Amino acid sequence: MTNVVMPQMGESIAEGTIVRWIKKVGDSIDRDEPLFEISTDKVDAEIPSPAAGVLTEIKVKEGETVAVNSVVATIGVAGEVRTASEAISPAVPEAAVGQAESAQAEAAARETSNESEERTSDTPEELRRQKSSPLVRRIAQEHKVDLAQIHGTGLSGRVTKHDILGYIQLGQGTAPSPAPPATGPAFKPGENVQVVPMSVMRKKIAEHMVLSARTSPHVYSVYEVNFGRVSTLRDKKKAQYEAGGVKLTFTAFIAKVTIDALRQFPIVNASLDGDNIVYKKDINLGIAVALDNGLIVPVIRNADEKNLLGLSRAINDLANRARTKKLSPDDVQAGTFTITNPGIFGALYGMPLINQPQVAILGVGTIEKRAVVIDDAIAIRPVCHITLGHDHRLVDGADAGRFLSFVKERLEHFDEAWM
């Protein structure tokens, strides 16, 4: 028998939610064939089977959240399949868990054995603080919250992200509402409404947006950019790129000049750590991708090492894998700056919230032909509005102005040699 566990989807991920079981009890499965779909703080992904055989038992229902390394299913042979009524149960008898519980107990013992020799006086509150994830500890540090004051609802009293966000928002360690409390009921009895639970991804997005709005004082600057030069170059090179299997988009041009601007103005490629400014030496560019049920931001690592062709390939690849749920944990971590494009839906411009712990985000509006004045003459050109949302704790209006002026100048005078 093989135990299937909730995978560790990134260093800061402490738990995951089972969104969907792709296989059901009794189904045959090959090694590395998709078995179930999960959602975490960072990414939605299909998880492959660790072994070939038959899915003999499902221990965690769809919609349930469990800690990483928890056993969620077992794979064996057909004769080991449990009945449908036994397949999922809220409480699994000790004898049925067997090896899984023993392994977890041994892991917990190893985790605390070294510390217990040196710290025999640790209180439950101190232990709870030690077991919290890096993400929870960072949120606690940013909001000056003592984790010992929070009642953890996670495994062994661990303080989860829901616990700390609830403490910050409501003043007590309860799960937070995904939005600020309403002044009245959302609907009245008998009112003609349809009530649908939020998806896991929608909940995660809501939590992150509330956290960002509470963390950063957002200020916005908007510039108008003439895309005539970029449009001409795109038309000229589009067939050549497509012959190489790459779609040349306006986003690639915008990404290229944004990277140059981040190198020129490192304050925009930074983060805050208490009273310290952390300047990121790497430029890891996040490109927001709209999905049917939400939004995800895969990251191009070391984006400044790529030319326009390389950026085009990376953007196309990440967008395709995001929409097919093939992203890996590394694909959505360590971003230092984000570009989002509400213009693809026709928006004139957007005012996006910052992707924490970054300090700025670039919003790209729709590109459409308009009448513009060039050398005292009226001409028709493709025009776009770009928006920089920035954290006013670190990035001032002058910084934003210099950054956007640089981006505008580069786009309007894009050199073919940069391709």
Short mmCIF file of C-alpha atoms in Angstrom, two decimals:
data_model
loop_
_atom_site.label_atom_id
_atom_site.label_comp_id
_atom_site.label_asym_id
_atom_site.label_seq_id
_atom_site.Cartn_x
_atom_site.Cartn_y
_atom_site.Cartn_z
CA MET A 1 0.00 0.00 0.00
CA THR A 2 1.21 3.53 -0.85
CA ASN A 3 0.15 6.60 1.12
CA VAL A 4 -0.71 9.71 -0.88
CA VAL A 5 0.14 12.89 1.04
CA MET A 6 -0.65 16.58 0.71
CA PRO A 7 2.48 17.89 -1.05
CA GLN A 8 4.66 20.77 0.14
CA MET A 9 3.90 23.30 -2.60
CA GLY A 10 6.59 25.82 -1.68
CA GLU A 11 8.60 26.76 1.38
CA SER A 12 5.97 29.04 2.91
CA ILE A 13 3.00 26.73 2.25
CA ALA A 14 1.70 24.98 5.37
CA GLU A 15 -1.59 23.56 4.11
CA GLY A 16 -3.61 22.81 1.01
CA THR A 17 -7.26 22.36 0.06
CA ILE A 18 -8.54 19.39 -1.94
CA VAL A 19 -10.55 21.01 -4.72
CA ARG A 20 -11.42 17.92 -6.76
CA TRP A 21 -10.69 14.20 -6.86
CA ILE A 22 -9.91 13.31 -10.46
CA LYS A 23 -10.09 9.58 -9.67
CA LYS A 24 -12.62 7.81 -7.47
CA VAL A 25 -12.19 4.84 -5.15
CA GLY A 26 -11.75 1.67 -7.18
CA ASP A 27 -10.25 3.42 -10.22
CA SER A 28 -6.98 2.18 -11.64
CA ILE A 29 -4.22 4.76 -11.91
CA ASP A 30 -0.73 4.93 -13.39
CA ARG A 31 2.27 6.50 -11.70
CA ASP A 32 2.37 10.29 -12.41
CA GLU A 33 -1.21 10.28 -13.71
CA PRO A 34 -3.24 13.23 -12.26
CA LEU A 35 -4.97 12.05 -9.09
CA PHE A 36 -6.43 15.13 -7.41
CA GLU A 37 -6.47 18.90 -7.68
CA ILE A 38 -5.42 21.21 -4.85
CA SER A 39 -5.48 24.91 -4.10
CA THR A 40 -2.95 26.68 -1.86
CA ASP A 41 -1.95 30.25 -1.05
CA LYS A 42 0.29 30.25 -4.11
CA VAL A 43 -1.01 28.00 -6.85
CA ASP A 44 -3.73 25.63 -8.04
CA ALA A 45 -2.31 22.38 -9.35
CA GLU A 46 -3.13 18.83 -10.37
CA ILE A 47 -1.17 16.38 -8.21
CA PRO A 48 0.17 13.20 -9.88
CA SER A 49 -0.09 9.77 -8.32
CA PRO A 50 3.09 8.63 -6.53
CA ALA A 51 2.54 5.01 -7.63
CA ALA A 52 0.59 2.80 -9.99
CA GLY A 53 -2.27 0.67 -8.72
CA VAL A 54 -5.85 1.17 -7.57
CA LEU A 55 -7.17 4.07 -5.50
CA THR A 56 -8.24 2.10 -2.45
CA GLU A 57 -9.25 4.88 -0.06
CA ILE A 58 -9.90 8.63 0.01
CA LYS A 59 -9.34 10.13 3.45
CA VAL A 60 -10.00 13.83 2.76
CA LYS A 61 -13.18 15.18 1.19
CA GLU A 62 -13.32 17.75 -1.58
CA GLY A 63 -13.26 21.22 -0.03
CA GLU A 64 -11.33 20.18 3.09
CA THR A 65 -8.03 21.83 4.04
CA VAL A 66 -5.26 19.78 5.64
CA ALA A 67 -1.64 20.33 6.65
CA VAL A 68 1.14 19.39 4.24
CA ASN A 69 2.34 15.78 4.51
CA SER A 70 -1.08 14.66 5.78
CA VAL A 71 -2.22 11.38 4.25
CA VAL A 72 -5.12 12.12 1.91
CA ALA A 73 -5.52 8.75 0.15
CA THR A 74 -4.04 5.29 -0.30
CA ILE A 75 -3.12 3.33 -3.40
CA GLY A 76 -3.00 -0.44 -3.39
CA VAL A 77 -4.53 -3.35 -5.25
CA ALA A 78 -8.15 -3.98 -6.13
CA GLY A 79 -8.81 -6.32 -3.20
CA GLU A 80 -7.97 -3.56 -0.72
CA VAL A 81 -10.70 -1.17 -1.89
CA ARG A 82 -12.93 0.02 0.96
CA THR A 83 -16.69 0.32 0.59
CA ALA A 84 -18.17 3.64 -0.48
CA SER A 85 -19.46 4.35 3.04
CA GLU A 86 -16.00 3.73 4.46
CA ALA A 87 -14.07 5.57 1.76
CA ILE A 88 -14.38 9.00 3.38
CA SER A 89 -15.10 9.40 7.05
CA PRO A 90 -14.71 12.37 9.37
CA ALA A 91 -12.93 10.28 11.98
CA VAL A 92 -10.63 7.44 10.91
CA PRO A 93 -10.11 4.69 13.52
CA GLU A 94 -6.60 4.43 14.88
CA ALA A 95 -6.11 0.96 13.43
CA ALA A 96 -7.02 2.15 9.94
CA VAL A 97 -4.47 4.94 9.97
CA GLY A 98 -1.60 2.68 11.03
CA GLN A 99 1.57 3.55 9.28
CA ALA A 100 0.52 7.13 8.44
CA GLU A 101 -0.03 8.15 12.06
CA SER A 102 3.16 6.44 13.16
CA ALA A 103 5.16 8.29 10.51
CA GLN A 104 3.58 11.59 11.52
CA ALA A 105 4.28 10.94 15.18
CA GLU A 106 7.90 10.07 14.43
CA ALA A 107 8.29 13.22 12.31
CA ALA A 108 6.82 15.35 15.09
CA ALA A 109 9.14 13.71 17.62
CA ARG A 110 12.17 14.38 15.43
CA GLU A 111 11.08 17.99 14.94
CA THR A 112 10.95 18.69 18.67
CA SER A 113 13.58 16.33 20.09
CA ASN A 114 16.57 18.60 19.59
CA GLU A 115 14.74 21.66 20.85
CA SER A 116 13.33 19.85 23.87
CA GLU A 117 16.83 19.07 25.13
CA GLU A 118 17.70 22.76 25.18
CA ARG A 119 14.27 24.32 25.80
CA THR A 120 12.50 22.19 28.35
CA SER A 121 10.60 25.21 29.68
CA ASP A 122 8.80 26.12 26.42
CA THR A 123 5.18 27.04 27.07
CA PRO A 124 2.33 25.92 24.75
CA GLU A 125 2.18 29.51 23.44
CA GLU A 126 5.88 29.47 22.56
CA LEU A 127 5.57 26.11 20.84
CA ARG A 128 2.57 27.40 18.88
CA ARG A 129 4.64 30.35 17.68
CA GLN A 130 7.51 28.07 16.60
CA LYS A 131 5.20 25.86 14.55
CA SER A 132 3.65 28.69 12.53
CA SER A 133 4.62 28.95 8.87
CA PRO A 134 7.07 31.56 7.49
CA LEU A 135 4.10 33.36 5.88
CA VAL A 136 2.26 33.61 9.21
CA ARG A 137 5.38 34.84 10.99
CA ARG A 138 5.94 37.50 8.32
CA ILE A 139 2.36 38.75 8.61
CA ALA A 140 2.74 38.83 12.40
CA GLN A 141 5.95 40.84 12.10
CA GLU A 142 4.44 43.33 9.65
CA HIS A 143 1.42 43.94 11.89
CA LYS A 144 3.34 43.71 15.19
CA VAL A 145 1.21 40.80 16.40
CA ASP A 146 2.33 38.41 19.14
CA LEU A 147 1.44 34.91 17.92
CA ALA A 148 1.28 33.72 21.53
CA GLN A 149 -1.93 35.75 21.89
CA ILE A 150 -3.69 33.89 19.08
CA HIS A 151 -5.56 30.61 19.53
CA GLY A 152 -4.33 28.42 16.70
CA THR A 153 -6.81 26.20 14.88
CA GLY A 154 -4.21 24.26 12.91
CA LEU A 155 -2.53 20.95 13.62
CA SER A 156 -1.25 20.79 17.24
CA GLY A 157 -2.50 24.32 17.86
CA ARG A 158 -0.51 25.84 14.99
CA VAL A 159 -1.51 29.39 14.09
CA THR A 160 -2.70 29.35 10.47
CA LYS A 161 -2.93 32.19 7.99
CA HIS A 162 -6.71 32.28 8.56
CA ASP A 163 -6.12 32.66 12.30
CA ILE A 164 -3.75 35.62 12.04
CA LEU A 165 -5.75 37.42 9.35
CA GLY A 166 -8.84 36.98 11.49
CA TYR A 167 -7.02 38.33 14.53
CA ILE A 168 -5.87 41.38 12.57
CA GLN A 169 -9.25 42.03 11.00
CA LEU A 170 -11.59 41.16 13.85
CA GLY A 171 -9.36 41.50 16.88
CA GLN A 172 -9.66 37.82 17.81
CA GLY A 173 -8.33 34.52 16.52
CA THR A 174 -11.23 33.51 14.35
CA ALA A 175 -11.32 32.90 10.63
CA PRO A 176 -11.57 36.22 8.77
CA SER A 177 -14.29 37.31 6.44
CA PRO A 178 -12.88 37.60 2.91
CA ALA A 179 -14.15 41.19 2.80
CA PRO A 180 -14.75 43.93 5.39
CA PRO A 181 -17.86 43.30 7.53
CA ALA A 182 -21.00 44.63 5.89
CA THR A 183 -23.09 47.29 7.62
CA GLY A 184 -26.18 45.13 7.24
CA PRO A 185 -27.25 41.69 6.02
CA ALA A 186 -26.32 40.87 2.44
CA PHE A 187 -29.89 39.73 1.78
CA LYS A 188 -33.17 39.41 3.60
CA PRO A 189 -35.29 36.29 4.13
CA GLY A 190 -37.51 35.73 1.12
CA GLU A 191 -35.41 37.93 -1.15
CA ASN A 192 -34.90 36.57 -4.67
CA VAL A 193 -31.21 35.60 -4.50
CA GLN A 194 -28.89 32.70 -5.23
CA VAL A 195 -26.24 31.99 -2.58
CA VAL A 196 -23.14 30.18 -3.83
CA PRO A 197 -20.06 29.39 -1.68
CA MET A 198 -16.82 31.01 -2.73
CA SER A 199 -14.32 28.79 -4.49
CA VAL A 200 -11.03 28.15 -2.73
CA MET A 201 -9.19 30.39 -5.20
CA ARG A 202 -11.74 33.17 -4.75
CA LYS A 203 -11.27 33.01 -0.97
CA LYS A 204 -7.48 33.17 -1.32
CA ILE A 205 -7.69 36.17 -3.66
CA ALA A 206 -10.08 37.94 -1.29
CA GLU A 207 -7.77 37.39 1.68
CA HIS A 208 -4.72 38.64 -0.19
CA MET A 209 -6.52 41.73 -1.48
CA VAL A 210 -7.81 42.66 1.99
CA LEU A 211 -4.31 42.17 3.39
CA SER A 212 -2.75 44.32 0.64
CA ALA A 213 -5.28 47.12 1.07
CA ARG A 214 -4.63 47.16 4.83
CA THR A 215 -0.85 46.93 4.49
CA SER A 216 0.07 49.47 1.80
CA PRO A 217 -1.15 53.07 1.39
CA HIS A 218 -1.85 52.89 -2.34
CA VAL A 219 -1.17 55.85 -4.65
CA TYR A 220 -1.64 55.78 -8.43
CA SER A 221 -0.03 57.58 -11.37
CA VAL A 222 -1.42 57.26 -14.92
CA TYR A 223 0.48 58.01 -18.17
CA GLU A 224 -0.69 57.96 -21.77
CA VAL A 225 1.62 56.13 -24.18
CA ASN A 226 1.73 56.23 -27.98
CA PHE A 227 2.11 52.61 -29.13
CA GLY A 228 2.67 53.52 -32.78
CA ARG A 229 6.33 52.48 -32.81
CA VAL A 230 5.67 49.23 -30.94
CA SER A 231 2.73 48.40 -33.20
CA THR A 232 4.87 48.90 -36.31
CA LEU A 233 7.65 46.65 -34.98
CA ARG A 234 5.15 44.02 -33.89
CA ASP A 235 3.58 43.89 -37.34
CA LYS A 236 7.05 43.65 -38.89
CA LYS A 237 8.30 40.81 -36.65
CA LYS A 238 5.08 38.93 -35.87
CA ALA A 239 5.36 36.38 -38.70
CA GLN A 240 9.03 35.74 -37.90
CA TYR A 241 8.23 35.02 -34.25
CA GLU A 242 5.24 32.84 -35.12
CA ALA A 243 7.42 30.80 -37.49
CA GLY A 244 9.51 30.01 -34.43
CA GLY A 245 6.43 28.95 -32.48
CA VAL A 246 6.18 32.14 -30.39
CA LYS A 247 3.30 34.62 -30.31
CA LEU A 248 4.61 38.20 -30.20
CA THR A 249 2.31 40.26 -27.99
CA PHE A 250 2.30 43.84 -26.75
CA THR A 251 2.85 42.42 -23.26
CA ALA A 252 6.34 41.27 -24.24
CA PHE A 253 7.29 44.80 -25.32
CA ILE A 254 5.89 46.23 -22.09
CA ALA A 255 7.74 43.59 -20.05
CA LYS A 256 11.04 44.43 -21.78
CA VAL A 257 10.92 48.16 -21.04
CA THR A 258 9.57 47.54 -17.53
CA ILE A 259 12.58 45.37 -16.76
CA ASP A 260 14.89 48.13 -18.00
CA ALA A 261 13.02 50.61 -15.78
CA LEU A 262 13.32 48.35 -12.72
CA ARG A 263 17.07 48.15 -13.29
CA GLN A 264 17.21 51.94 -13.57
CA PHE A 265 14.99 52.59 -10.50
CA PRO A 266 15.68 49.83 -7.92
CA ILE A 267 13.38 51.46 -5.33
CA VAL A 268 10.46 50.05 -7.34
CA ASN A 269 11.98 46.56 -7.24
CA ALA A 270 12.14 46.45 -3.46
CA SER A 271 10.20 45.41 -0.34
CA LEU A 272 9.81 46.66 3.21
CA ASP A 273 10.94 44.62 6.20
CA GLY A 274 9.89 46.60 9.26
CA ASP A 275 12.04 49.74 9.19
CA ASN A 276 14.42 48.30 6.60
CA ILE A 277 14.32 48.57 2.80
CA VAL A 278 15.15 45.31 1.01
CA TYR A 279 16.49 46.00 -2.49
CA LYS A 280 16.00 42.92 -4.68
CA LYS A 281 19.07 42.20 -6.82
CA ASP A 282 17.09 39.82 -9.03
CA ILE A 283 14.28 41.02 -11.29
CA ASN A 284 11.57 38.36 -11.08
CA LEU A 285 8.66 39.64 -13.14
CA GLY A 286 5.12 38.50 -12.34
CA ILE A 287 2.61 38.47 -15.20
CA ALA A 288 -1.01 38.27 -14.00
CA VAL A 289 -3.09 35.67 -15.86
CA ALA A 290 -6.89 35.78 -15.75
CA LEU A 291 -8.56 32.40 -15.25
CA ASP A 292 -12.21 31.42 -15.44
CA ASN A 293 -12.50 31.40 -11.65
CA GLY A 294 -9.86 33.90 -10.55
CA LEU A 295 -6.40 35.30 -11.11
CA ILE A 296 -2.90 33.90 -10.74
CA VAL A 297 0.51 35.54 -11.09
CA PRO A 298 3.24 33.25 -12.48
CA VAL A 299 6.77 34.66 -12.31
CA ILE A 300 9.55 34.96 -14.90
CA ARG A 301 12.71 34.40 -12.87
CA ASN A 302 15.74 36.58 -13.73
CA ALA A 303 13.68 38.29 -16.42
CA ASP A 304 16.46 40.83 -17.05
CA GLU A 305 18.58 38.04 -18.57
CA LYS A 306 16.08 37.51 -21.41
CA ASN A 307 15.69 39.35 -24.71
CA LEU A 308 12.31 40.05 -26.29
CA LEU A 309 12.15 36.59 -27.85
CA GLY A 310 12.94 34.91 -24.53
CA LEU A 311 10.36 37.03 -22.72
CA SER A 312 7.75 36.17 -25.35
CA ARG A 313 8.42 32.46 -24.90
CA ALA A 314 8.28 32.72 -21.11
CA ILE A 315 5.04 34.74 -21.11
CA ASN A 316 3.31 32.34 -23.52
CA ASP A 317 4.52 29.28 -21.60
CA LEU A 318 3.47 30.53 -18.17
CA ALA A 319 0.07 31.70 -19.40
CA ASN A 320 -0.65 28.35 -21.06
CA ARG A 321 0.43 26.35 -18.02
CA ALA A 322 -1.55 28.63 -15.70
CA ARG A 323 -4.74 27.99 -17.67
CA THR A 324 -4.14 24.23 -17.76
CA LYS A 325 -3.13 24.04 -14.06
CA LYS A 326 0.36 22.81 -14.85
CA LEU A 327 2.29 25.44 -12.88
CA SER A 328 4.83 24.28 -10.32
CA PRO A 329 5.32 25.98 -6.91
CA ASP A 330 8.48 27.71 -8.15
CA ASP A 331 6.50 29.30 -11.00
CA VAL A 332 4.53 31.53 -8.61
CA GLN A 333 7.09 32.46 -5.98
CA ALA A 334 9.74 35.14 -5.41
CA GLY A 335 8.18 37.77 -7.68
CA THR A 336 9.61 41.27 -7.20
CA PHE A 337 7.26 43.28 -9.46
CA THR A 338 3.97 42.54 -11.23
CA ILE A 339 2.32 43.54 -14.51
CA THR A 340 -1.44 43.12 -14.87
CA ASN A 341 -3.47 43.84 -17.99
CA PRO A 342 -7.11 44.83 -17.44
CA GLY A 343 -6.99 46.30 -20.95
CA ILE A 344 -7.58 42.89 -22.51
CA PHE A 345 -11.19 43.25 -21.37
CA GLY A 346 -11.48 46.77 -22.77
CA ALA A 347 -10.68 48.79 -19.62
CA LEU A 348 -9.27 52.24 -20.35
CA TYR A 349 -6.92 51.76 -17.42
CA GLY A 350 -6.86 49.92 -14.10
CA MET A 351 -5.98 50.67 -10.47
CA PRO A 352 -4.75 47.28 -9.25
CA LEU A 353 -3.81 46.37 -5.69
CA ILE A 354 -0.16 45.64 -4.98
CA ASN A 355 0.93 42.01 -4.89
CA GLN A 356 2.44 41.82 -1.38
CA PRO A 357 5.24 42.05 -0.31
CA GLN A 358 6.07 44.01 -3.46
CA VAL A 359 5.81 47.81 -3.42
CA ALA A 360 4.41 48.54 -6.88
CA ILE A 361 2.34 47.09 -9.72
CA LEU A 362 1.92 48.16 -13.35
CA GLY A 363 -1.59 48.16 -14.83
CA VAL A 364 -1.95 48.20 -18.62
CA GLY A 365 -5.09 49.58 -20.23
CA THR A 366 -6.59 48.77 -23.61
CA ILE A 367 -4.65 49.73 -26.74
CA GLU A 368 -6.92 51.49 -29.21
CA LYS A 369 -6.61 54.05 -31.98
CA ARG A 370 -7.26 57.65 -30.98
CA ALA A 371 -6.63 61.14 -32.32
CA VAL A 372 -3.36 62.53 -30.93
CA VAL A 373 -1.37 65.70 -31.56
CA ILE A 374 2.06 65.14 -33.12
CA ASP A 375 4.16 68.18 -34.09
CA ASP A 376 1.08 70.42 -33.97
CA ALA A 377 -0.82 68.11 -36.30
CA ILE A 378 -3.63 65.69 -35.53
CA ALA A 379 -2.85 62.04 -36.26
CA ILE A 380 -4.40 58.66 -35.53
CA ARG A 381 -2.24 56.42 -33.34
CA PRO A 382 -2.71 53.36 -31.10
CA VAL A 383 -2.74 54.74 -27.56
CA CYS A 384 -2.62 53.03 -24.17
CA HIS A 385 -2.86 54.25 -20.57
CA ILE A 386 -0.45 52.65 -18.09
CA THR A 387 -0.91 52.91 -14.32
CA LEU A 388 1.64 52.48 -11.57
CA GLY A 389 0.11 51.60 -8.22
CA HIS A 390 2.75 52.15 -5.55
CA ASP A 391 3.19 51.81 -1.81
CA HIS A 392 3.54 55.38 -0.55
CA ARG A 393 5.49 54.19 2.49
CA LEU A 394 8.45 53.68 0.16
CA VAL A 395 7.71 54.93 -3.36
CA ASP A 396 6.92 58.64 -3.66
CA GLY A 397 5.10 60.33 -6.52
CA ALA A 398 8.38 61.59 -7.95
CA ASP A 399 9.74 58.03 -8.03
CA ALA A 400 6.60 56.83 -9.80
CA GLY A 401 6.80 59.71 -12.26
CA ARG A 402 10.41 58.99 -13.17
CA PHE A 403 9.65 55.28 -13.54
CA LEU A 404 6.63 55.81 -15.81
CA SER A 405 8.40 58.51 -17.85
CA PHE A 406 11.19 56.02 -18.55
CA VAL A 407 8.69 53.33 -19.58
CA LYS A 408 6.80 55.77 -21.82
CA GLU A 409 9.98 57.01 -23.51
CA ARG A 410 11.22 53.48 -24.20
CA LEU A 411 7.89 52.30 -25.61
CA GLU A 412 7.45 55.30 -27.85
CA HIS A 413 11.02 54.99 -29.19
CA PHE A 414 11.51 51.21 -29.01
CA ASP A 415 14.77 50.27 -30.76
CA GLU A 416 14.63 47.29 -33.09
CA ALA A 417 18.03 46.26 -31.71
CA TRP A 418 16.35 45.49 -28.37
CA MET A 419 14.46 42.66 -30.04
#
